[in-house]
Each structure stands twice: as C-alpha cells, then as structure tokens.
mmCIF file of C-alpha atoms in Angstrom:
data_model
loop_
_atom_site.group_PDB
_atom_site.id
_atom_site.type_symbol
_atom_site.label_atom_id
_atom_site.label_comp_id
_atom_site.label_asym_id
_atom_site.label_seq_id
_atom_site.Cartn_x
_atom_site.Cartn_y
_atom_site.Cartn_z
ATOM 1 C CA UNK U 1 12.663 45.870 -0.359
ATOM 2 C CA UNK U 2 13.558 46.398 -3.905
ATOM 3 C CA UNK U 3 11.584 45.086 -6.836
ATOM 4 C CA UNK U 4 14.032 42.298 -7.741
ATOM 5 C CA UNK U 5 13.970 40.817 -4.233
ATOM 6 C CA UNK U 6 10.164 40.871 -4.258
ATOM 7 C CA UNK U 7 10.166 39.101 -7.629
ATOM 8 C CA UNK U 8 12.570 36.425 -6.353
ATOM 9 C CA UNK U 9 10.423 35.873 -3.262
ATOM 10 C CA UNK U 10 7.338 35.549 -5.417
ATOM 11 C CA UNK U 11 9.031 32.932 -7.609
ATOM 12 C CA UNK U 12 10.147 30.983 -4.516
ATOM 13 C CA UNK U 13 6.652 31.078 -3.069
ATOM 14 C CA UNK U 14 5.154 29.848 -6.329
ATOM 15 C CA UNK U 15 7.705 27.028 -6.545
ATOM 16 C CA UNK U 16 7.112 26.015 -2.931
ATOM 17 C CA UNK U 17 3.360 25.952 -3.511
ATOM 18 C CA UNK U 18 3.733 23.877 -6.669
ATOM 19 C CA UNK U 19 6.155 21.415 -5.095
ATOM 20 C CA UNK U 20 4.003 21.107 -1.983
ATOM 21 C CA UNK U 21 0.969 20.264 -4.117
ATOM 22 C CA UNK U 22 2.994 17.635 -6.011
ATOM 23 C CA UNK U 23 4.279 16.218 -2.731
ATOM 24 C CA UNK U 24 0.749 15.919 -1.350
ATOM 25 C CA UNK U 25 -0.459 14.188 -4.533
ATOM 26 C CA UNK U 26 2.445 11.718 -4.428
ATOM 27 C CA UNK U 27 1.871 11.035 -0.739
ATOM 28 C CA UNK U 28 -1.771 10.255 -1.459
ATOM 29 C CA UNK U 29 -0.753 7.851 -4.243
ATOM 30 C CA UNK U 30 1.714 6.176 -1.874
ATOM 31 C CA UNK U 31 -1.000 5.750 0.726
ATOM 32 C CA UNK U 32 -3.290 4.088 -1.815
ATOM 33 C CA UNK U 33 -0.460 1.844 -3.066
ATOM 34 C CA UNK U 34 0.576 0.875 0.475
ATOM 35 C CA UNK U 35 -3.020 -0.012 1.324
ATOM 36 C CA UNK U 36 -3.235 -2.184 -1.802
ATOM 37 C CA UNK U 37 0.014 -3.954 -0.889
ATOM 38 C CA UNK U 38 -1.207 -4.517 2.667
ATOM 39 C CA UNK U 39 -4.466 -6.003 1.403
ATOM 40 C CA UNK U 40 -2.641 -8.319 -0.995
ATOM 41 C CA UNK U 41 -0.240 -9.423 1.742
ATOM 42 C CA UNK U 42 -3.200 -10.330 3.935
ATOM 43 C CA UNK U 43 -4.716 -12.322 1.060
ATOM 44 C CA UNK U 44 -1.445 -14.184 0.524
ATOM 45 C CA UNK U 45 -1.187 -14.969 4.227
ATOM 46 C CA UNK U 46 -4.716 -16.330 4.072
ATOM 47 C CA UNK U 47 -3.682 -18.653 1.245
ATOM 48 C CA UNK U 48 -0.716 -19.935 3.278
ATOM 49 C CA UNK U 49 -2.903 -21.087 6.160
ATOM 50 C CA UNK U 50 -3.975 -24.734 6.149
ATOM 51 C CA UNK U 51 -7.524 -25.431 5.116
ATOM 52 C CA UNK U 52 -9.931 -27.983 6.519
ATOM 53 C CA UNK U 53 -9.758 -30.719 3.945
ATOM 54 C CA UNK U 54 -11.859 -33.811 4.588
ATOM 55 C CA UNK U 55 -9.881 -36.997 4.991
ATOM 56 C CA UNK U 56 -9.955 -39.588 2.266
ATOM 57 C CA UNK U 57 -12.487 -42.220 3.432
ATOM 58 C CA UNK U 58 -10.506 -44.981 1.694
ATOM 59 C CA UNK U 59 -7.500 -44.366 3.903
ATOM 60 C CA UNK U 60 -9.528 -45.468 6.935
ATOM 61 C CA UNK U 61 -9.870 -49.187 6.352
ATOM 62 C CA UNK U 62 -11.771 -51.209 8.895
ATOM 63 C CA UNK U 63 -10.311 -54.673 9.105
ATOM 64 C CA UNK U 64 -13.449 -56.003 10.700
ATOM 65 C CA UNK U 65 -13.551 -58.874 13.140
ATOM 66 C CA UNK U 66 -11.682 -62.092 12.691
#
C-alpha cells in the first residue's frame, strides 16, 4: 500500500481507539448513574408503603357497664 493509505488507516485506528475509550468511560458512568437511580427508586417505594402506626388510645372508648 502506499504511504498515504497507511497514514489514513493509522488515523482511523487512532480515532477508533480514542472513541472506544470514551464510549467505555461513558458506559461506566451510565452504569453508576443507573444504579443510583435504582437505589433511589427503591427508597421511594419504601416510603410509599404503609407503616405500623400505633392506634390512638383515646379513639377506643370503653363505655363501661350500665
């Protein structure tokens, strides 16, 4: 092959390597962000669930015997 074709191939290879590295870094950031979102969604779902709240003792009035 001639020198110009080799130079073009070298540039393409360098670009592909650079873009691949950027892609991998972005994918890792997305994974971390998705995990954070998932964790927060689980926390929110936990807040939506009813809690065991003791009943107000005054609402249970015993009329006693007549």
